[in-house]
PDB file of C-alpha atoms in Angstrom:
ATOM      1  CA  MET A   1     -29.855  21.219  -3.401  1.00 44.00           C
ATOM      2  CA  LEU A   2     -26.202  21.873  -4.144  1.00 44.00           C
ATOM      3  CA  ARG A   3     -25.294  21.068  -0.530  1.00 48.00           C
ATOM      4  CA  ALA A   4     -27.225  17.796  -0.789  1.00 44.00           C
ATOM      5  CA  THR A   5     -25.389  16.869  -3.992  1.00 41.00           C
ATOM      6  CA  VAL A   6     -22.017  17.574  -2.388  1.00 41.00           C
ATOM      7  CA  SER A   7     -23.018  15.586   0.704  1.00 44.00           C
ATOM      8  CA  LEU A   8     -24.046  12.595  -1.411  1.00 46.00           C
ATOM      9  CA  ALA A   9     -20.754  12.733  -3.291  1.00 47.00           C
ATOM     10  CA  GLU A  10     -18.815  12.826  -0.020  1.00 50.00           C
ATOM     11  CA  ASP A  11     -20.827   9.909   1.369  1.00 45.00           C
ATOM     12  CA  ARG A  12     -20.117   7.883  -1.760  1.00 47.00           C
ATOM     13  CA  ASP A  13     -16.460   8.841  -1.457  1.00 49.00           C
ATOM     14  CA  GLU A  14     -16.437   7.565   2.140  1.00 49.00           C
ATOM     15  CA  GLU A  15     -18.056   4.285   1.104  1.00 42.00           C
ATOM     16  CA  GLN A  16     -15.403   3.786  -1.540  1.00 45.00           C
ATOM     17  CA  GLU A  17     -12.695   4.456   1.028  1.00 47.00           C
ATOM     18  CA  ASP A  18     -14.270   1.983   3.442  1.00 44.00           C
ATOM     19  CA  GLU A  19     -14.055  -0.786   0.872  1.00 39.00           C
ATOM     20  CA  GLY A  20     -10.568   0.073  -0.241  1.00 38.00           C
ATOM     21  CA  GLU A  21     -11.760   1.591  -3.489  1.00 39.00           C
ATOM     22  CA  GLU A  22      -9.545   4.619  -2.971  1.00 38.00           C
ATOM     23  CA  GLU A  23      -6.775   2.434  -4.314  1.00 41.00           C
ATOM     24  CA  MET A  24      -8.736   2.210  -7.558  1.00 48.00           C
ATOM     25  CA  ARG A  25      -7.959   5.835  -8.289  1.00 51.00           C
ATOM     26  CA  ASP A  26      -4.395   6.919  -8.866  1.00 53.00           C
ATOM     27  CA  GLY A  27      -4.298  10.663  -8.255  1.00 51.00           C
ATOM     28  CA  GLY A  28      -7.948  10.870  -9.225  1.00 52.00           C
ATOM     29  CA  VAL A  29      -7.379   8.821 -12.394  1.00 58.00           C
ATOM     30  CA  PRO A  30      -9.072   5.382 -12.495  1.00 70.00           C
ATOM     31  CA  PHE A  31      -6.887   2.330 -12.991  1.00 80.00           C
ATOM     32  CA  TYR A  32      -7.484  -1.376 -13.443  1.00 89.00           C
ATOM     33  CA  VAL A  33      -6.811  -4.284 -11.097  1.00 92.00           C
ATOM     34  CA  ASN A  34      -5.631  -7.737 -12.142  1.00 93.00           C
ATOM     35  CA  ARG A  35      -8.318  -9.904 -10.568  1.00 93.00           C
ATOM     36  CA  GLY A  36      -7.331 -13.118 -12.348  1.00 90.00           C
ATOM     37  CA  GLY A  37      -4.131 -13.853 -10.451  1.00 91.00           C
ATOM     38  CA  PHE A  38      -1.064 -15.325 -12.158  1.00 91.00           C
ATOM     39  CA  PRO A  39      -0.217 -16.109 -14.874  1.00 91.00           C
ATOM     40  CA  VAL A  40      -1.916 -12.932 -16.119  1.00 92.00           C
ATOM     41  CA  ASP A  41      -4.752 -13.925 -18.422  1.00 93.00           C
ATOM     42  CA  GLU A  42      -4.893 -12.676 -22.006  1.00 93.00           C
ATOM     43  CA  GLU A  43      -7.871 -10.382 -21.452  1.00 93.00           C
ATOM     44  CA  THR A  44      -6.176  -8.558 -18.560  1.00 92.00           C
ATOM     45  CA  TRP A  45      -2.899  -8.383 -20.485  1.00 91.00           C
ATOM     46  CA  GLU A  46      -4.477  -6.802 -23.571  1.00 90.00           C
ATOM     47  CA  ARG A  47      -6.595  -4.442 -21.478  1.00 91.00           C
ATOM     48  CA  MET A  48      -3.446  -3.202 -19.782  1.00 89.00           C
ATOM     49  CA  TRP A  49      -1.826  -2.418 -23.120  1.00 87.00           C
ATOM     50  CA  ARG A  50      -4.941  -0.607 -24.331  1.00 86.00           C
ATOM     51  CA  HIS A  51      -4.861   1.497 -21.166  1.00 84.00           C
ATOM     52  CA  VAL A  52      -1.181   2.256 -21.737  1.00 81.00           C
ATOM     53  CA  ALA A  53      -2.065   3.362 -25.268  1.00 81.00           C
ATOM     54  CA  ARG A  54      -4.523   5.890 -23.851  1.00 81.00           C
ATOM     55  CA  ILE A  55      -2.286   7.408 -21.199  1.00 77.00           C
ATOM     56  CA  HIS A  56       1.201   7.351 -22.737  1.00 77.00           C
ATOM     57  CA  PRO A  57       2.108  10.169 -25.153  1.00 78.00           C
ATOM     58  CA  ASN A  58       3.977   7.855 -27.522  1.00 79.00           C
ATOM     59  CA  ALA A  59       2.150   4.637 -26.742  1.00 73.00           C
ATOM     60  CA  GLU A  60       1.803   3.107 -30.201  1.00 77.00           C
ATOM     61  CA  VAL A  61       5.502   3.221 -30.981  1.00 82.00           C
ATOM     62  CA  LEU A  62       6.470   2.227 -27.447  1.00 80.00           C
ATOM     63  CA  ALA A  63       4.107  -0.737 -27.340  1.00 80.00           C
ATOM     64  CA  LYS A  64       5.235  -1.981 -30.731  1.00 82.00           C
ATOM     65  CA  GLU A  65       8.913  -1.789 -29.761  1.00 83.00           C
ATOM     66  CA  ILE A  66       8.422  -3.636 -26.483  1.00 84.00           C
ATOM     67  CA  ARG A  67       5.962  -6.282 -27.657  1.00 84.00           C
ATOM     68  CA  SER A  68       7.875  -7.170 -30.801  1.00 85.00           C
ATOM     69  CA  ALA A  69      11.316  -7.241 -29.172  1.00 86.00           C
ATOM     70  CA  THR A  70      12.973 -10.639 -28.855  1.00 84.00           C
ATOM     71  CA  ASP A  71      16.084  -9.592 -26.950  1.00 85.00           C
ATOM     72  CA  LEU A  72      14.802  -7.559 -24.035  1.00 82.00           C
ATOM     73  CA  PRO A  73      17.372  -7.359 -21.244  1.00 85.00           C
ATOM     74  CA  LYS A  74      16.754  -9.506 -18.197  1.00 86.00           C
ATOM     75  CA  ILE A  75      15.555  -7.462 -15.258  1.00 84.00           C
ATOM     76  CA  PRO A  76      17.244  -8.373 -11.967  1.00 86.00           C
ATOM     77  CA  ILE A  77      14.946  -9.826  -9.325  1.00 91.00           C
ATOM     78  CA  PRO A  78      15.370  -8.174  -5.902  1.00 95.00           C
ATOM     79  CA  SER A  79      16.262 -10.533  -3.075  1.00 95.00           C
ATOM     80  CA  VAL A  80      13.986 -10.663  -0.046  1.00 96.00           C
ATOM     81  CA  PRO A  81      16.068  -9.317   2.856  1.00 95.00           C
ATOM     82  CA  SER A  82      17.365 -11.680   5.522  1.00 94.00           C
ATOM     83  CA  PHE A  83      18.960 -10.625   8.778  1.00 93.00           C
ATOM     84  CA  GLN A  84      21.535 -11.638  11.335  1.00 92.00           C
ATOM     85  CA  LEU A  85      20.471 -11.766  14.982  1.00 90.00           C
ATOM     86  CA  THR A  86      22.645  -8.716  15.628  1.00 93.00           C
ATOM     87  CA  THR A  87      20.905  -6.592  12.961  1.00 95.00           C
ATOM     88  CA  THR A  88      19.131  -3.706  14.701  1.00 96.00           C
ATOM     89  CA  VAL A  89      15.463  -2.838  14.122  1.00 96.00           C
ATOM     90  CA  PRO A  90      16.246   0.410  12.236  1.00 96.00           C
ATOM     91  CA  GLN A  91      18.675  -1.483   9.982  1.00 97.00           C
ATOM     92  CA  ARG A  92      16.066  -4.167   9.279  1.00 97.00           C
ATOM     93  CA  LEU A  93      13.403  -1.615   8.424  1.00 98.00           C
ATOM     94  CA  GLU A  94      15.775   0.231   6.106  1.00 97.00           C
ATOM     95  CA  ALA A  95      16.588  -3.047   4.329  1.00 98.00           C
ATOM     96  CA  ILE A  96      12.883  -3.849   3.957  1.00 98.00           C
ATOM     97  CA  GLN A  97      12.224  -0.387   2.530  1.00 98.00           C
ATOM     98  CA  LYS A  98      15.143  -0.826   0.116  1.00 98.00           C
ATOM     99  CA  TYR A  99      13.573  -4.079  -1.094  1.00 98.00           C
ATOM    100  CA  ILE A 100      10.152  -2.421  -1.550  1.00 98.00           C
ATOM    101  CA  ARG A 101      11.759   0.423  -3.477  1.00 97.00           C
ATOM    102  CA  GLU A 102      13.662  -2.007  -5.709  1.00 97.00           C
ATOM    103  CA  LEU A 103      10.361  -3.510  -6.843  1.00 97.00           C
ATOM    104  CA  GLN A 104       9.604  -0.024  -8.224  1.00 95.00           C
ATOM    105  CA  TYR A 105       6.394   1.941  -8.401  1.00 95.00           C
ATOM    106  CA  ASN A 106       3.773   0.575 -10.792  1.00 93.00           C
ATOM    107  CA  HIS A 107       3.062   3.173 -13.507  1.00 87.00           C
ATOM    108  CA  THR A 108       1.265   0.830 -15.917  1.00 86.00           C
ATOM    109  CA  GLY A 109      -2.298   1.722 -14.939  1.00 87.00           C
ATOM    110  CA  THR A 110      -2.991  -1.886 -13.873  1.00 91.00           C
ATOM    111  CA  GLN A 111      -2.466  -3.013 -10.281  1.00 94.00           C
ATOM    112  CA  PHE A 112      -1.110  -6.554 -10.465  1.00 95.00           C
ATOM    113  CA  PHE A 113      -2.217  -7.809  -7.029  1.00 96.00           C
ATOM    114  CA  GLU A 114      -5.816  -7.534  -5.886  1.00 95.00           C
ATOM    115  CA  ILE A 115      -5.984  -6.333  -2.279  1.00 96.00           C
ATOM    116  CA  LYS A 116      -9.352  -6.576  -0.552  1.00 95.00           C
ATOM    117  CA  LYS A 117      -9.196  -4.951   2.844  1.00 95.00           C
ATOM    118  CA  SER A 118     -11.938  -7.204   4.206  1.00 96.00           C
ATOM    119  CA  ARG A 119      -9.871 -10.361   3.738  1.00 97.00           C
ATOM    120  CA  PRO A 120      -8.414 -12.062   6.819  1.00 97.00           C
ATOM    121  CA  LEU A 121      -4.764 -11.466   7.540  1.00 97.00           C
ATOM    122  CA  THR A 122      -3.754 -14.993   6.496  1.00 97.00           C
ATOM    123  CA  ALA A 123      -5.179 -14.430   2.988  1.00 97.00           C
ATOM    124  CA  LEU A 124      -3.393 -11.094   2.638  1.00 98.00           C
ATOM    125  CA  MET A 125      -0.125 -12.753   3.663  1.00 98.00           C
ATOM    126  CA  ASP A 126      -0.621 -15.260   0.834  1.00 97.00           C
ATOM    127  CA  ILE A 127      -0.799 -12.311  -1.538  1.00 97.00           C
ATOM    128  CA  ALA A 128       2.388 -10.874  -0.025  1.00 98.00           C
ATOM    129  CA  LYS A 129       4.185 -14.160  -0.696  1.00 97.00           C
ATOM    130  CA  GLU A 130       2.961 -13.915  -4.281  1.00 97.00           C
ATOM    131  CA  MET A 131       4.478 -10.443  -4.517  1.00 97.00           C
ATOM    132  CA  THR A 132       7.900 -11.765  -3.528  1.00 97.00           C
ATOM    133  CA  ARG A 133       7.641 -14.550  -6.107  1.00 95.00           C
ATOM    134  CA  GLU A 134       6.480 -12.375  -9.004  1.00 95.00           C
ATOM    135  CA  ALA A 135       8.654  -9.356  -8.069  1.00 96.00           C
ATOM    136  CA  LEU A 136       6.473  -6.962 -10.075  1.00 96.00           C
ATOM    137  CA  PRO A 137       6.069  -3.202  -9.530  1.00 96.00           C
ATOM    138  CA  ILE A 138       3.569  -2.307  -6.804  1.00 97.00           C
ATOM    139  CA  LYS A 139       1.435   0.545  -5.517  1.00 95.00           C
ATOM    140  CA  CYS A 140       1.038   1.930  -2.008  1.00 95.00           C
ATOM    141  CA  LEU A 141      -1.606  -0.479  -0.678  1.00 96.00           C
ATOM    142  CA  GLU A 142       0.345  -3.487  -1.930  1.00 97.00           C
ATOM    143  CA  ALA A 143       3.447  -2.088  -0.220  1.00 98.00           C
ATOM    144  CA  VAL A 144       1.584  -1.963   3.111  1.00 98.00           C
ATOM    145  CA  ILE A 145       0.642  -5.648   2.845  1.00 98.00           C
ATOM    146  CA  LEU A 146       4.180  -6.544   1.828  1.00 98.00           C
ATOM    147  CA  GLY A 147       5.608  -4.511   4.706  1.00 98.00           C
ATOM    148  CA  ILE A 148       3.406  -6.390   7.183  1.00 98.00           C
ATOM    149  CA  TYR A 149       4.574  -9.715   5.749  1.00 98.00           C
ATOM    150  CA  LEU A 150       8.266  -8.781   5.902  1.00 98.00           C
ATOM    151  CA  THR A 151       8.036  -7.563   9.521  1.00 98.00           C
ATOM    152  CA  ASN A 152       5.969 -10.449  10.919  1.00 97.00           C
ATOM    153  CA  ASN A 153       9.078 -12.047  12.431  1.00 95.00           C
ATOM    154  CA  MET A 154       9.965  -8.835  14.275  1.00 95.00           C
ATOM    155  CA  PRO A 155       7.846  -9.097  17.470  1.00 90.00           C
ATOM    156  CA  GLY A 156       9.329  -5.932  18.932  1.00 90.00           C
ATOM    157  CA  VAL A 157       7.963  -3.862  16.043  1.00 96.00           C
ATOM    158  CA  GLU A 158       4.299  -2.869  16.022  1.00 96.00           C
ATOM    159  CA  ARG A 159       2.705  -2.137  12.641  1.00 97.00           C
ATOM    160  CA  PHE A 160      -0.420  -0.119  11.827  1.00 97.00           C
ATOM    161  CA  PRO A 161      -2.005   1.303   8.647  1.00 98.00           C
ATOM    162  CA  LEU A 162      -1.744   5.065   8.231  1.00 98.00           C
ATOM    163  CA  SER A 163      -3.729   6.561   5.348  1.00 97.00           C
ATOM    164  CA  PHE A 164      -4.076  10.100   4.045  1.00 97.00           C
ATOM    165  CA  LYS A 165      -6.613  12.079   2.053  1.00 96.00           C
ATOM    166  CA  SER A 166      -5.264  15.272   0.512  1.00 96.00           C
ATOM    167  CA  GLN A 167      -6.643  17.879  -1.864  1.00 95.00           C
ATOM    168  CA  TYR A 168      -5.014  19.723  -4.711  1.00 94.00           C
ATOM    169  CA  SER A 169      -6.643  21.852  -7.395  1.00 91.00           C
ATOM    170  CA  GLY A 170     -10.103  20.572  -6.523  1.00 89.00           C
ATOM    171  CA  ASN A 171      -9.142  16.876  -6.709  1.00 91.00           C
ATOM    172  CA  HIS A 172      -8.788  14.418  -3.827  1.00 93.00           C
ATOM    173  CA  PHE A 173      -5.777  12.142  -3.570  1.00 93.00           C
ATOM    174  CA  TYR A 174      -5.419   9.016  -1.425  1.00 94.00           C
ATOM    175  CA  HIS A 175      -2.295   7.407  -0.056  1.00 95.00           C
ATOM    176  CA  ILE A 176      -1.410   4.813   2.570  1.00 97.00           C
ATOM    177  CA  VAL A 177       1.764   3.746   4.366  1.00 98.00           C
ATOM    178  CA  LEU A 178       2.583   1.233   7.081  1.00 98.00           C
ATOM    179  CA  GLY A 179       3.272   2.980  10.352  1.00 98.00           C
ATOM    180  CA  VAL A 180       5.814   1.247  12.591  1.00 98.00           C
ATOM    181  CA  TYR A 181       6.592   1.627  16.289  1.00 97.00           C
ATOM    182  CA  SER A 182       9.493   0.214  18.281  1.00 96.00           C
ATOM    183  CA  GLY A 183      11.601   1.270  21.220  1.00 93.00           C
ATOM    184  CA  GLY A 184       9.607   4.422  21.844  1.00 94.00           C
ATOM    185  CA  ARG A 185       9.993   5.695  18.281  1.00 96.00           C
ATOM    186  CA  PHE A 186       7.666   5.871  15.269  1.00 97.00           C
ATOM    187  CA  GLY A 187       8.485   5.504  11.574  1.00 98.00           C
ATOM    188  CA  ALA A 188       6.908   4.277   8.331  1.00 98.00           C
ATOM    189  CA  LEU A 189       7.376   1.923   5.384  1.00 98.00           C
ATOM    190  CA  GLY A 190       5.709   2.347   2.012  1.00 98.00           C
ATOM    191  CA  MET A 191       5.711   3.101  -1.689  1.00 97.00           C
ATOM    192  CA  SER A 192       5.053   6.374  -3.486  1.00 95.00           C
ATOM    193  CA  ARG A 193       6.163   8.353  -6.503  1.00 92.00           C
ATOM    194  CA  ARG A 194       7.395  10.912  -4.002  1.00 94.00           C
ATOM    195  CA  GLU A 195      10.451  10.112  -1.938  1.00 94.00           C
ATOM    196  CA  ASP A 196       9.151  11.907   1.154  1.00 95.00           C
ATOM    197  CA  LEU A 197       5.728  10.224   1.133  1.00 96.00           C
ATOM    198  CA  MET A 198       6.854   6.685   1.939  1.00 96.00           C
ATOM    199  CA  PHE A 199       9.784   5.696   4.192  1.00 97.00           C
ATOM    200  CA  LYS A 200      10.306   7.478   7.480  1.00 98.00           C
ATOM    201  CA  PRO A 201      13.166   6.329   9.740  1.00 97.00           C
ATOM    202  CA  MET A 202      12.502   5.343  13.352  1.00 96.00           C
ATOM    203  CA  GLU A 203      13.220   8.748  14.805  1.00 96.00           C
ATOM    204  CA  PHE A 204       9.830  10.279  15.684  1.00 98.00           C
ATOM    205  CA  ARG A 205       9.073  10.380  19.395  1.00 97.00           C
ATOM    206  CA  THR A 206       5.301  10.655  18.967  1.00 96.00           C
ATOM    207  CA  LEU A 207       2.639   9.780  16.422  1.00 97.00           C
ATOM    208  CA  THR A 208       1.960  13.500  16.172  1.00 96.00           C
ATOM    209  CA  ASP A 209       5.533  14.104  15.020  1.00 97.00           C
ATOM    210  CA  LEU A 210       5.175  11.399  12.357  1.00 98.00           C
ATOM    211  CA  VAL A 211       1.853  12.734  11.024  1.00 97.00           C
ATOM    212  CA  GLN A 212       3.173  16.297  10.963  1.00 96.00           C
ATOM    213  CA  GLU A 213       6.179  15.091   8.983  1.00 97.00           C
ATOM    214  CA  PHE A 214       3.842  13.719   6.299  1.00 98.00           C
ATOM    215  CA  GLU A 215       1.716  16.864   6.439  1.00 97.00           C
ATOM    216  CA  GLY A 216       4.804  18.959   5.756  1.00 97.00           C
ATOM    217  CA  ALA A 217       5.670  16.757   2.775  1.00 97.00           C
ATOM    218  CA  TYR A 218       2.175  17.261   1.375  1.00 97.00           C
ATOM    219  CA  ARG A 219       2.521  21.034   1.752  1.00 96.00           C
ATOM    220  CA  GLY A 220       5.701  20.815  -0.296  1.00 96.00           C
ATOM    221  CA  TYR A 221       3.575  19.566  -3.213  1.00 95.00           C
ATOM    222  CA  TRP A 222       0.869  22.230  -2.610  1.00 96.00           C
ATOM    223  CA  HIS A 223      -1.504  19.603  -1.238  1.00 96.00           C
ATOM    224  CA  THR A 224      -3.791  20.274   1.715  1.00 96.00           C
ATOM    225  CA  LEU A 225      -4.019  17.306   4.055  1.00 96.00           C
ATOM    226  CA  ARG A 226      -7.721  16.817   4.775  1.00 97.00           C
ATOM    227  CA  LYS A 227      -8.000  13.559   6.648  1.00 97.00           C
ATOM    228  CA  VAL A 228      -5.849  10.945   8.374  1.00 97.00           C
ATOM    229  CA  LYS A 229      -7.043   7.422   9.151  1.00 97.00           C
ATOM    230  CA  ILE A 230      -5.087   5.331  11.623  1.00 97.00           C
ATOM    231  CA  GLY A 231      -5.589   1.632  12.178  1.00 96.00           C
ATOM    232  CA  GLN A 232      -4.828  -0.606  15.126  1.00 94.00           C
ATOM    233  CA  TYR A 233      -1.683  -2.677  15.553  1.00 95.00           C
ATOM    234  CA  VAL A 234      -1.616  -5.692  13.218  1.00 96.00           C
ATOM    235  CA  SER A 235      -1.126  -9.225  14.536  1.00 95.00           C
ATOM    236  CA  HIS A 236       2.271 -10.862  13.996  1.00 96.00           C
ATOM    237  CA  ASP A 237       0.592 -14.223  13.391  1.00 96.00           C
ATOM    238  CA  PRO A 238       0.655 -14.793   9.593  1.00 95.00           C
ATOM    239  CA  HIS A 239      -2.122 -17.385   9.951  1.00 96.00           C
ATOM    240  CA  SER A 240      -4.475 -15.137  11.918  1.00 96.00           C
ATOM    241  CA  VAL A 241      -8.048 -15.053  10.625  1.00 96.00           C
ATOM    242  CA  GLU A 242      -8.711 -11.606  12.065  1.00 95.00           C
ATOM    243  CA  GLN A 243      -9.099  -8.638   9.754  1.00 96.00           C
ATOM    244  CA  ILE A 244      -6.811  -5.644   9.764  1.00 97.00           C
ATOM    245  CA  GLU A 245      -8.457  -2.716  11.531  1.00 95.00           C
ATOM    246  CA  TRP A 246      -7.782  -0.056   8.927  1.00 97.00           C
ATOM    247  CA  LYS A 247      -9.414   2.973  10.547  1.00 94.00           C
ATOM    248  CA  HIS A 248      -9.662   2.843  14.310  1.00 93.00           C
ATOM    249  CA  SER A 249      -9.386   6.632  14.321  1.00 94.00           C
ATOM    250  CA  ILE A 250     -10.497   9.060  11.597  1.00 96.00           C
ATOM    251  CA  ILE A 251      -9.106  12.556  12.069  1.00 96.00           C
ATOM    252  CA  GLU A 252     -10.170  15.532   9.972  1.00 96.00           C
ATOM    253  CA  VAL A 253      -6.855  17.339  10.113  1.00 95.00           C
ATOM    254  CA  ASP A 254      -7.977  20.527   8.380  1.00 92.00           C
ATOM    255  CA  LYS A 255     -10.699  21.124  10.993  1.00 94.00           C
ATOM    256  CA  LEU A 256      -8.464  20.814  14.055  1.00 94.00           C
ATOM    257  CA  SER A 257      -5.965  23.127  15.655  1.00 93.00           C
ATOM    258  CA  LYS A 258      -2.453  21.794  16.237  1.00 93.00           C
ATOM    259  CA  GLU A 259      -3.267  21.238  19.907  1.00 95.00           C
ATOM    260  CA  GLU A 260      -6.510  19.409  19.094  1.00 95.00           C
ATOM    261  CA  LEU A 261      -4.668  17.252  16.548  1.00 95.00           C
ATOM    262  CA  ARG A 262      -2.021  16.410  19.135  1.00 95.00           C
ATOM    263  CA  LYS A 263      -4.664  15.344  21.669  1.00 95.00           C
ATOM    264  CA  GLU A 264      -6.475  13.163  19.120  1.00 95.00           C
ATOM    265  CA  LEU A 265      -3.255  11.421  18.110  1.00 95.00           C
ATOM    266  CA  GLU A 266      -2.237  10.927  21.746  1.00 95.00           C
ATOM    267  CA  ARG A 267      -5.624   9.356  22.422  1.00 93.00           C
ATOM    268  CA  HIS A 268      -5.138   6.979  19.506  1.00 94.00           C
ATOM    269  CA  THR A 269      -1.640   6.096  20.733  1.00 92.00           C
ATOM    270  CA  ARG A 270      -3.103   5.116  24.103  1.00 91.00           C
ATOM    271  CA  ASP A 271      -5.756   3.004  22.371  1.00 88.00           C
ATOM    272  CA  MET A 272      -3.077   1.203  20.378  1.00 87.00           C
ATOM    273  CA  ARG A 273      -1.053   0.449  23.487  1.00 84.00           C
ATOM    274  CA  LEU A 274      -4.111  -1.192  25.049  1.00 83.00           C
ATOM    275  CA  LYS A 275      -4.234  -3.713  22.205  1.00 74.00           C
ATOM    276  CA  ILE A 276      -0.737  -4.991  22.932  1.00 70.00           C
ATOM    277  CA  GLY A 277      -1.121  -8.106  25.021  1.00 53.00           C
ATOM    278  CA  LYS A 278      -4.729  -8.759  24.056  1.00 57.00           C
ATOM    279  CA  GLN A 279      -5.331 -12.329  23.036  1.00 48.00           C
ATOM    280  CA  ALA A 280      -5.618 -12.596  19.239  1.00 50.00           C
ATOM    281  CA  PRO A 281      -8.219 -14.922  17.684  1.00 51.00           C
ATOM    282  CA  PRO A 282      -6.882 -18.464  17.277  1.00 52.00           C
ATOM    283  CA  SER A 283      -5.212 -19.327  14.001  1.00 53.00           C
ATOM    284  CA  PRO A 284      -6.938 -21.794  11.701  1.00 54.00           C
ATOM    285  CA  THR A 285      -5.841 -25.396  11.862  1.00 50.00           C
ATOM    286  CA  LYS A 286      -3.439 -26.723   9.280  1.00 49.00           C
ATOM    287  CA  ASP A 287      -6.275 -28.492   7.474  1.00 48.00           C
ATOM    288  CA  ARG A 288      -8.310 -25.305   7.366  1.00 48.00           C
ATOM    289  CA  ARG A 289      -5.368 -23.270   6.072  1.00 48.00           C
ATOM    290  CA  ASN A 290      -4.855 -25.820   3.324  1.00 49.00           C
ATOM    291  CA  SER A 291      -8.512 -25.643   2.383  1.00 45.00           C
ATOM    292  CA  MET A 292      -8.378 -21.857   2.172  1.00 45.00           C
ATOM    293  CA  GLY A 293      -5.594 -21.907  -0.386  1.00 45.00           C
ATOM    294  CA  SER A 294      -4.178 -18.866  -2.105  1.00 42.00           C
ATOM    295  CA  PRO A 295      -6.802 -16.205  -2.786  1.00 45.00           C
ATOM    296  CA  ILE A 296      -5.323 -15.177  -6.112  1.00 46.00           C
ATOM    297  CA  ARG A 297      -3.973 -18.309  -7.777  1.00 47.00           C
ATOM    298  CA  GLY A 298      -6.621 -20.210  -9.665  1.00 46.00           C
ATOM    299  CA  PRO A 299      -6.728 -24.011  -9.581  1.00 46.00           C
ATOM    300  CA  GLY A 300      -5.687 -24.139 -13.218  1.00 44.00           C
ATOM    301  CA  SER A 301      -2.654 -21.909 -12.815  1.00 43.00           C
ATOM    302  CA  PRO A 302       0.706 -23.663 -13.058  1.00 43.00           C
ATOM    303  CA  ASN A 303       2.925 -23.385  -9.988  1.00 45.00           C
ATOM    304  CA  ARG A 304       5.656 -21.422 -11.634  1.00 41.00           C
ATOM    305  CA  ARG A 305       6.716 -17.824 -11.759  1.00 45.00           C
ATOM    306  CA  ILE A 306       6.105 -15.802 -14.905  1.00 43.00           C
ATOM    307  CA  SER A 307       9.294 -13.905 -15.491  1.00 43.00           C
ATOM    308  CA  ARG A 308       9.404 -10.209 -16.256  1.00 44.00           C
ATOM    309  CA  VAL A 309      10.972 -11.068 -19.589  1.00 38.00           C
ATOM    310  CA  GLU A 310       7.915 -13.043 -20.659  1.00 43.00           C
ATOM    311  CA  LYS A 311       5.476 -10.300 -19.742  1.00 45.00           C
ATOM    312  CA  ARG A 312       7.037  -6.949 -19.101  1.00 42.00           C
ATOM    313  CA  CYS A 313       5.200  -3.716 -18.572  1.00 44.00           C
ATOM    314  CA  PRO A 314       6.518  -0.331 -19.726  1.00 41.00           C
ATOM    315  CA  ARG A 315       7.702   2.107 -17.120  1.00 39.00           C
ATOM    316  CA  MET A 316       5.997   5.527 -17.242  1.00 39.00           C
ATOM    317  CA  GLU A 317       6.541   8.627 -15.172  1.00 39.00           C
ATOM    318  CA  THR A 318       3.633  10.725 -13.959  1.00 38.00           C
ATOM    319  CA  ASN A 319       3.323  13.813 -11.847  1.00 41.00           C
ATOM    320  CA  ASN A 320       0.753  12.558  -9.363  1.00 47.00           C
ATOM    321  CA  VAL A 321       1.529  11.987  -5.700  1.00 58.00           C
TER     322      VAL A 321
END
C-alpha cells in the first residue's frame, strides 16, 4: 500500500513535470504566476504583496516602506546585447549571459511571465520580446526562453533544453538551463540563485562533460542529482509553429554507472546531430502571425512599458537552489 502511494505520487510528479508545472515550485515551495500579462492587474499585484508578507521575515515594514515611497531610485534597464560581425561565439554567449544576469533572479514569489511549454515556438518568442521590454527579474524557465530568443540569429549555435531533478533532505528540486553547442564544444546559458548552476562557457568537449559539471555543482550543495532531461535542438526560425521538444531523452542519473551515463549521453548527442538539416515545419504566413498576436498581452492593454518605478517588487534572498 505504501509502495502504491509512493508510485502514485511519483506519477503525479512526472505529469506535473510534463506540463511544465515543475516551474510552479521554487525549491519545493509553491509560487504564483502572472497569467494576466502586462500591465499587471490589481488582483495579481495585491496577491504578490500578500505572498511577500507571508515569506519575508520583516514583510509588513518592508512593504509599507516600498509602497508608500514617492522617491524610489530609478533602476537601470539592461540593454539587449548587439554584436559586431567579428564578435566570436563565446563572446556573444558571455554577453547574453551577462544580460540575463543583469535582469536578476526573481525572488518575489510571483513569476511575471507565463511560460507554457506546449506553446509553439513563435508564441514563446513573443513572450521573450516582452521580457526585453519589461526588463523584470526572471526565473530559470524564463531564462531558457530568453536565451533561445537572443541566440536565434546565431545559426552556428545549436540550442537545447537541459533540465535537472535533484533531491536534498527528502525534497525534490527542479532546474532548467539552455544547453548550447558550437564548434565541437558544449556550454550553457541560464538563471539560478547559484552561480555554478547557470552559465557554463563553451569549453566542454562532450555532453557528458557538461552534465558531470552540473552534477558536481549539485554535490557541492549536498544535492543528489536524480534525473536529467535533454531536449532536441531548437529551430532558429522565430516564426516556427513547431513545439520545443523538451525531453527527447530522460536519464535517471542515480541508477546508472558513469560508463552507462556516458553511453546514454553519447546516444542522445548522435540523435541531436541527426536533427540538424531536417526540414522544419513551414512558418505561418504574415497574416496568420498577425492573427495569432501576443499570447500574454490582452486586447485592452496599452502598448507601453510599465516601468519598474511604477511597480517595483522587493528583492529577497533565499537559500534554495
